Each structure stands twice: as structure tokens, then as C-alpha cells.
GROMACS .gro file of C-alpha atoms in nm:
model
  293
    1MET     CA    1   0.000   0.000   0.000
    2SER     CA    2   0.125   0.345  -0.082
    3GLY     CA    3   0.105   0.629   0.167
    4THR     CA    4  -0.146   0.806  -0.054
    5ASP     CA    5  -0.381   0.509  -0.043
    6ALA     CA    6  -0.416   0.525   0.333
    7THR     CA    7  -0.394   0.891   0.418
    8GLY     CA    8  -0.484   1.071   0.100
    9GLY     CA    9  -0.764   0.847  -0.015
   10THR     CA   10  -0.671   0.830  -0.385
   11GLY     CA   11  -0.648   0.453  -0.401
   12GLY     CA   12  -0.792   0.136  -0.262
   13THR     CA   13  -1.150   0.020  -0.227
   14GLY     CA   14  -1.401   0.109   0.039
   15GLY     CA   15  -1.443   0.446   0.203
   16GLY     CA   16  -1.298   0.402   0.551
   17SER     CA   17  -0.936   0.479   0.471
   18MET     CA   18  -1.036   0.792   0.282
   19ALA     CA   19  -1.186   0.942   0.597
   20ALA     CA   20  -0.936   0.799   0.844
   21LEU     CA   21  -0.702   0.992   1.069
   22TRP     CA   22  -0.397   0.805   1.196
   23LEU     CA   23  -0.232   0.855   1.536
   24GLY     CA   24   0.074   0.640   1.600
   25GLY     CA   25   0.359   0.615   1.846
   26PRO     CA   26   0.514   0.371   2.094
   27PRO     CA   27   0.362   0.254   2.423
   28GLY     CA   28   0.356   0.534   2.676
   29ALA     CA   29   0.304   0.813   2.423
   30GLY     CA   30  -0.054   0.890   2.530
   31LYS     CA   31  -0.222   0.792   2.201
   32THR     CA   32  -0.522   0.614   2.352
   33THR     CA   33  -0.607   0.893   2.595
   34VAL     CA   34  -0.578   1.165   2.331
   35ALA     CA   35  -0.773   0.966   2.071
   36ALA     CA   36  -1.056   0.891   2.315
   37LEU     CA   37  -1.086   1.259   2.403
   38LEU     CA   38  -1.090   1.379   2.041
   39ALA     CA   39  -1.323   1.106   1.918
   40ARG     CA   40  -1.584   1.201   2.177
   41ARG     CA   41  -1.542   1.571   2.117
   42HIS     CA   42  -1.580   1.548   1.740
   43GLY     CA   43  -1.814   1.251   1.700
   44LEU     CA   44  -1.558   1.022   1.537
   45ARG     CA   45  -1.541   0.646   1.518
   46ARG     CA   46  -1.242   0.536   1.727
   47TYR     CA   47  -1.046   0.232   1.617
   48SER     CA   48  -0.794   0.129   1.884
   49THR     CA   49  -0.542  -0.129   1.764
   50ASP     CA   50  -0.508  -0.269   2.116
   51THR     CA   51  -0.862  -0.401   2.094
   52ARG     CA   52  -0.767  -0.602   1.785
   53THR     CA   53  -0.457  -0.765   1.935
   54TRP     CA   54  -0.597  -1.117   1.966
   55ALA     CA   55  -0.797  -1.105   1.644
   56HIS     CA   56  -0.478  -1.010   1.458
   57ARG     CA   57  -0.281  -1.283   1.632
   58ASP     CA   58  -0.544  -1.534   1.526
   59ARG     CA   59  -0.513  -1.413   1.169
   60ALA     CA   60  -0.137  -1.459   1.182
   61LEU     CA   61  -0.175  -1.809   1.327
   62ALA     CA   62  -0.424  -1.903   1.056
   63ALA     CA   63  -0.175  -1.780   0.794
   64GLY     CA   64   0.101  -1.990   0.950
   65HIS     CA   65   0.318  -1.695   1.047
   66PRO     CA   66   0.639  -1.847   1.199
   67ALA     CA   67   0.680  -1.595   1.484
   68ALA     CA   68   0.314  -1.624   1.581
   69LEU     CA   69   0.341  -2.003   1.585
   70ARG     CA   70   0.660  -1.990   1.793
   71TRP     CA   71   0.498  -1.758   2.047
   72GLU     CA   72   0.184  -1.970   2.076
   73ALA     CA   73   0.384  -2.293   2.120
   74LEU     CA   74   0.600  -2.161   2.403
   75PRO     CA   75   0.499  -2.190   2.770
   76ARG     CA   76   0.378  -1.853   2.900
   77ALA     CA   77   0.682  -1.820   3.124
   78GLU     CA   78   0.917  -1.846   2.825
   79ARG     CA   79   0.745  -1.615   2.578
   80TRP     CA   80   0.923  -1.307   2.702
   81SER     CA   81   1.270  -1.458   2.740
   82ALA     CA   82   1.432  -1.365   2.410
   83PRO     CA   83   1.652  -1.100   2.247
   84ALA     CA   84   1.486  -0.774   2.149
   85ASP     CA   85   1.462  -0.863   1.778
   86GLU     CA   86   1.283  -1.189   1.857
   87LEU     CA   87   1.046  -1.015   2.099
   88LEU     CA   88   0.967  -0.768   1.822
   89ALA     CA   89   0.900  -1.051   1.576
   90ARG     CA   90   0.675  -1.234   1.823
   91SER     CA   91   0.478  -0.914   1.887
   92LEU     CA   92   0.375  -0.910   1.517
   93HIS     CA   93   0.437  -0.536   1.514
   94ARG     CA   94   0.523  -0.524   1.144
   95GLU     CA   95   0.251  -0.769   1.041
   96ARG     CA   96  -0.029  -0.594   1.226
   97GLY     CA   97   0.008  -0.259   1.051
   98PRO     CA   98  -0.119  -0.390   0.715
   99MET     CA   99  -0.400  -0.573   0.897
  100VAL     CA  100  -0.507  -0.246   1.058
  101ALA     CA  101  -0.499  -0.061   0.727
  102GLU     CA  102  -0.705  -0.336   0.561
  103GLU     CA  103  -0.969  -0.330   0.832
  104VAL     CA  104  -0.994   0.048   0.832
  105ARG     CA  105  -1.034   0.053   0.453
  106ALA     CA  106  -1.343  -0.166   0.500
  107LEU     CA  107  -1.508   0.078   0.743
  108PRO     CA  108  -1.772   0.324   0.625
  109ALA     CA  109  -1.652   0.669   0.523
  110PHE     CA  110  -1.894   0.839   0.764
  111PRO     CA  111  -1.820   0.937   1.025
  112PRO     CA  112  -1.441   0.978   1.001
  113THR     CA  113  -1.240   0.713   1.184
  114LEU     CA  114  -0.960   0.804   1.423
  115VAL     CA  115  -0.715   0.513   1.429
  116GLU     CA  116  -0.466   0.495   1.713
  117GLY     CA  117  -0.204   0.244   1.814
  118THR     CA  118   0.152   0.123   1.801
  119PRO     CA  119   0.107  -0.071   1.472
  120VAL     CA  120   0.013   0.255   1.296
  121THR     CA  121   0.340   0.301   1.106
  122PRO     CA  122   0.435   0.490   0.789
  123SER     CA  123   0.510   0.168   0.601
  124ALA     CA  124   0.155   0.049   0.671
  125VAL     CA  125  -0.053   0.368   0.642
  126GLY     CA  126   0.172   0.618   0.469
  127THR     CA  127   0.238   0.977   0.573
  128GLY     CA  128   0.066   1.307   0.502
  129PRO     CA  129  -0.163   1.559   0.669
  130ARG     CA  130  -0.393   1.286   0.807
  131ALA     CA  131  -0.117   1.101   0.995
  132LEU     CA  132   0.071   1.205   1.309
  133TRP     CA  133   0.306   1.026   1.548
  134LEU     CA  134   0.337   1.103   1.918
  135LEU     CA  135   0.697   1.033   2.018
  136PRO     CA  136   0.775   1.050   2.391
  137THR     CA  137   1.118   1.126   2.526
  138ALA     CA  138   1.303   0.826   2.667
  139ALA     CA  139   1.268   0.966   3.018
  140LEU     CA  140   0.893   1.013   2.987
  141GLN     CA  141   0.839   0.669   2.840
  142ARG     CA  142   1.041   0.512   3.125
  143GLU     CA  143   0.829   0.702   3.377
  144ARG     CA  144   0.498   0.601   3.220
  145LEU     CA  145   0.595   0.238   3.168
  146ALA     CA  146   0.715   0.219   3.530
  147GLU     CA  147   0.363   0.315   3.636
  148ARG     CA  148   0.232   0.004   3.460
  149ARG     CA  149   0.456  -0.227   3.668
  150LEU     CA  150   0.549  -0.434   3.365
  151GLU     CA  151   0.748  -0.756   3.370
  152PRO     CA  152   1.101  -0.731   3.221
  153GLY     CA  153   1.003  -0.887   2.887
  154PRO     CA  154   0.716  -0.651   2.796
  155LEU     CA  155   0.921  -0.359   2.928
  156ALA     CA  156   1.208  -0.450   2.694
  157LEU     CA  157   0.971  -0.482   2.399
  158TYR     CA  158   0.794  -0.153   2.464
  159THR     CA  159   1.126   0.028   2.504
  160SER     CA  160   1.263  -0.114   2.179
  161LEU     CA  161   0.940  -0.023   1.997
  162ALA     CA  162   1.008   0.343   2.070
  163GLU     CA  163   1.336   0.325   1.880
  164VAL     CA  164   1.193   0.115   1.596
  165ILE     CA  165   0.895   0.347   1.542
  166GLU     CA  166   1.095   0.669   1.567
  167THR     CA  167   1.350   0.539   1.317
  168GLU     CA  168   1.078   0.448   1.067
  169VAL     CA  169   0.890   0.777   1.110
  170GLU     CA  170   1.211   0.971   1.050
  171ARG     CA  171   1.294   0.760   0.743
  172TYR     CA  172   0.952   0.822   0.589
  173GLY     CA  173   0.933   1.186   0.692
  174GLY     CA  174   0.620   1.145   0.901
  175ALA     CA  175   0.480   1.432   1.107
  176VAL     CA  176   0.584   1.418   1.473
  177LEU     CA  177   0.463   1.568   1.798
  178ARG     CA  178   0.729   1.532   2.066
  179VAL     CA  179   0.588   1.446   2.408
  180ASP     CA  180   0.806   1.532   2.707
  181GLY     CA  181   0.554   1.551   2.990
  182ARG     CA  182   0.547   1.928   3.015
  183ARG     CA  183   0.206   1.934   2.846
  184GLY     CA  184  -0.093   1.766   3.005
  185VAL     CA  185  -0.348   1.553   2.820
  186VAL     CA  186  -0.568   1.851   2.734
  187GLU     CA  187  -0.277   2.050   2.593
  188THR     CA  188  -0.145   1.753   2.395
  189ALA     CA  189  -0.492   1.685   2.256
  190ALA     CA  190  -0.519   2.050   2.154
  191GLU     CA  191  -0.197   2.023   1.953
  192VAL     CA  192  -0.316   1.706   1.782
  193GLU     CA  193  -0.647   1.879   1.715
  194ALA     CA  194  -0.469   2.176   1.561
  195TYR     CA  195  -0.261   1.947   1.340
  196PHE     CA  196  -0.560   1.758   1.199
  197GLY     CA  197  -0.764   2.077   1.168
  198ASP     CA  198  -1.060   2.056   0.931
  199ALA     CA  199  -1.009   1.682   0.885
  200LEU     CA  200  -1.184   1.641   1.221
  201ALA     CA  201  -1.505   1.790   1.078
  202GLY     CA  202  -1.797   1.583   0.961
  203GLY     CA  203  -1.845   1.370   1.270
  204ALA     CA  204  -2.170   1.245   1.418
  205ALA     CA  205  -2.399   1.533   1.511
  206THR     CA  206  -2.685   1.369   1.704
  207ASP     CA  207  -2.692   1.209   2.048
  208GLY     CA  208  -2.810   0.883   1.894
  209ASP     CA  209  -2.526   0.867   1.642
  210ARG     CA  210  -2.267   0.959   1.903
  211ALA     CA  211  -2.407   0.690   2.134
  212GLU     CA  212  -2.364   0.431   1.858
  213LEU     CA  213  -2.000   0.529   1.813
  214LEU     CA  214  -1.934   0.503   2.186
  215ARG     CA  215  -2.101   0.163   2.179
  216TYR     CA  216  -1.870   0.063   1.895
  217ALA     CA  217  -1.559   0.158   2.094
  218ASN     CA  218  -1.683   0.001   2.418
  219THR     CA  219  -1.777  -0.324   2.245
  220ALA     CA  220  -1.429  -0.345   2.096
  221LEU     CA  221  -1.275  -0.287   2.440
  222ALA     CA  222  -1.483  -0.562   2.598
  223GLY     CA  223  -1.396  -0.788   2.306
  224GLN     CA  224  -1.025  -0.745   2.374
  225TYR     CA  225  -1.064  -0.897   2.721
  226ARG     CA  226  -1.308  -1.164   2.608
  227ASP     CA  227  -1.081  -1.274   2.324
  228PHE     CA  228  -0.793  -1.308   2.569
  229ALA     CA  229  -1.004  -1.499   2.820
  230ALA     CA  230  -1.106  -1.744   2.548
  231ARG     CA  231  -0.748  -1.855   2.484
  232PRO     CA  232  -0.682  -2.201   2.630
  233TRP     CA  233  -0.372  -2.088   2.818
  234ALA     CA  234  -0.521  -1.764   2.960
  235PRO     CA  235  -0.484  -1.747   3.340
  236GLY     CA  236  -0.781  -1.663   3.559
  237ASP     CA  237  -1.081  -1.489   3.408
  238ALA     CA  238  -0.996  -1.170   3.224
  239THR     CA  239  -1.365  -1.086   3.196
  240ALA     CA  240  -1.366  -1.017   3.571
  241THR     CA  241  -1.137  -0.720   3.508
  242VAL     CA  242  -1.295  -0.385   3.588
  243VAL     CA  243  -1.233  -0.128   3.316
  244GLU     CA  244  -1.354   0.224   3.238
  245PHE     CA  245  -1.623   0.225   2.971
  246ALA     CA  246  -1.728   0.552   2.811
  247CYS     CA  247  -2.078   0.660   2.906
  248GLU     CA  248  -2.302   0.580   2.610
  249CYS     CA  249  -2.556   0.858   2.656
  250GLY     CA  250  -2.419   1.031   2.347
  251ALA     CA  251  -2.487   1.378   2.486
  252GLU     CA  252  -2.267   1.648   2.339
  253GLY     CA  253  -1.986   1.729   2.579
  254CYS     CA  254  -2.028   1.417   2.793
  255ALA     CA  255  -1.689   1.293   2.910
  256ALA     CA  256  -1.813   1.055   3.181
  257SER     CA  257  -1.702   0.697   3.219
  258VAL     CA  258  -1.836   0.397   3.408
  259ALA     CA  259  -1.620   0.143   3.591
  260LEU     CA  260  -1.759  -0.199   3.509
  261ALA     CA  261  -1.642  -0.559   3.499
  262VAL     CA  262  -1.606  -0.673   3.140
  263ARG     CA  263  -1.839  -0.969   3.202
  264ALA     CA  264  -2.112  -0.722   3.303
  265TYR     CA  265  -2.094  -0.530   2.976
  266GLY     CA  266  -2.403  -0.638   2.786
  267PRO     CA  267  -2.670  -0.528   2.541
  268GLU     CA  268  -2.800  -0.236   2.745
  269PRO     CA  269  -2.619   0.098   2.714
  270VAL     CA  270  -2.366   0.187   2.982
  271LEU     CA  271  -2.476   0.513   3.142
  272ALA     CA  272  -2.321   0.731   3.409
  273PRO     CA  273  -2.547   0.824   3.702
  274ASP     CA  274  -2.830   1.060   3.597
  275HIS     CA  275  -2.742   1.025   3.228
  276ARG     CA  276  -3.020   0.923   2.992
  277ARG     CA  277  -3.027   0.682   2.704
  278ALA     CA  278  -2.999   0.862   2.370
  279ARG     CA  279  -3.315   0.897   2.167
  280ARG     CA  280  -3.295   0.718   1.834
  281VAL     CA  281  -3.388   0.926   1.531
  282SER     CA  282  -3.624   0.747   1.294
  283ARG     CA  283  -3.471   0.679   0.954
  284PRO     CA  284  -3.620   0.559   0.629
  285SER     CA  285  -3.620   0.183   0.575
  286GLY     CA  286  -3.264   0.076   0.503
  287GLY     CA  287  -3.126   0.404   0.638
  288ALA     CA  288  -2.771   0.382   0.770
  289THR     CA  289  -2.654   0.472   1.117
  290ALA     CA  290  -2.331   0.639   1.225
  291ALA     CA  291  -2.178   0.305   1.317
  292SER     CA  292  -2.283   0.126   1.001
  293ARG     CA  293  -2.273   0.389   0.730
   0.00000   0.00000   0.00000
């Protein structure tokens, strides 16, 4: 795929890539937090690559990818005991980027999709005014990763990803926002917002459409934990994990979240206290919604 296909929209099939905005960077850059804020503010569909981790791994296994097969065959205790290049290969970092681009191309053009994640790389999605990479300083990444209390293996992988991604972004000439911790989330989001500019326009405008987009993101988040829990070697029950789901009221300006065990996330909308379910607007037979258009 050429860079123009993904970020300029002059090639490929389907409308999703034409309306997509791409936010990349290594773990600890703040991509997910910024993307969640901007998607809610502008009524965008949010595609988080983290939520597709296990689906992408299953695709790699089905295709017989050697590193995916090696990782799956190893005992859990041994999966993270390897040199940095092997950890990178087992993470499927390079393989997942094209998977992300393919899936985003298949999404509807409306509303625009904001794609965020580590596999968002120039070689997979190209460069241009619709792509931006958040690159944290080494000191800030160390600080943020320390807060996660990672085991040595994941810590080594996440640290090496920062170098790999920065090198590729520089080689392709991608746009960069340096993150050093002096700006808070709101200020960082404002800079990302200024960079994307008018490309953020055209999002969902009704409570009902915004609620559907929040439902889309929340369902993907719950699916991430459920897909992990379904693996035969998964310890415990990941669906017992309590996570923050975005309130699905869809009201303009709502930034509330609801702490809920993944197993409790079901067909009814998740609503913060005193928030009301969005009213659905009647559409002609066959009319599309924000999540399906």
C-alpha cells in the first residue's frame, strides 16, 4: 500500500481509509487517551489497535506466520525470554500494521475514523496531513511504563518499539509531535487537534449517532478482554477485570465513564449516574446509522 492510499484516499477500495485519521507512536506516548478525548469531542469512530490484538494474532496463526506459531507454542513463562529482535518478531508489530490498514479501509466513510495504536506506522498507512506520530522522550516513556509495573520482557519490547517506530517515522518523513511531559493531556490533545484541523469535521452530530459510536468503541474494548479470556492458556478470568467504559448517553460534551467488569458489559447501554439513554432518530427503511454507514 502506498502512503497516498491510506492517508490521501486516492487509491484502494471502500471508504474508511479515505476518511481515516492516523495517530501512531510507541507505548507510553498517550495515544489512547488523546484519541478517546478527540473522538468524543468530534463525534468520530475510534479504532484502537489494542482491541484487535488477539484477532490479529489469530489471523497470523491461521496464515502460518512463523513468529506467531513460535509464540503460541512456548509456555507462557518463556514467551518473554528472548533478544529484542525476537520479541519484536513475536509481537507481530510489522505484520499488524497492514491488517489495521485493511480493516480500516473496509469501514464506512462516515463518520471519520480516528485510528490509534503502536502498529500505525508509515510503512503500513503512509504519511501526510492525516497522519501524526506522538513520540515520547526516553525519560517520559520510562516514567509512564514504570507506572504500569510491567514484567522485564514486555518492558524490553515496549522500550525497543520506541526506537523502531521513531527510526521508521524519520525515514519516511512522518509528522511528529514530541511528548516530554510538560504538556498535560488537554494540551497535547489540543496540539493534535490543531494538526488535523478541518479533517476532524464531519463527525456524528446527534446524540443517537454519538451513542452508537461510543457503543462501537466500548464493544471493541470488551472484546479485547473476552478474546484473551477465550485462549486455552489464559490465566484466571480476564472478563472479571474492571475497566472504564465511556458513558453511552451520546450527549454532546459528555466525558463521563463507568467502571464496570467486562463480564457485566451487555446489550443495554452503559450510562453514568443521571445520564439518559440517547433517543434514536427514525430513519427511512434501510437508512444507515453512524456506526454502520
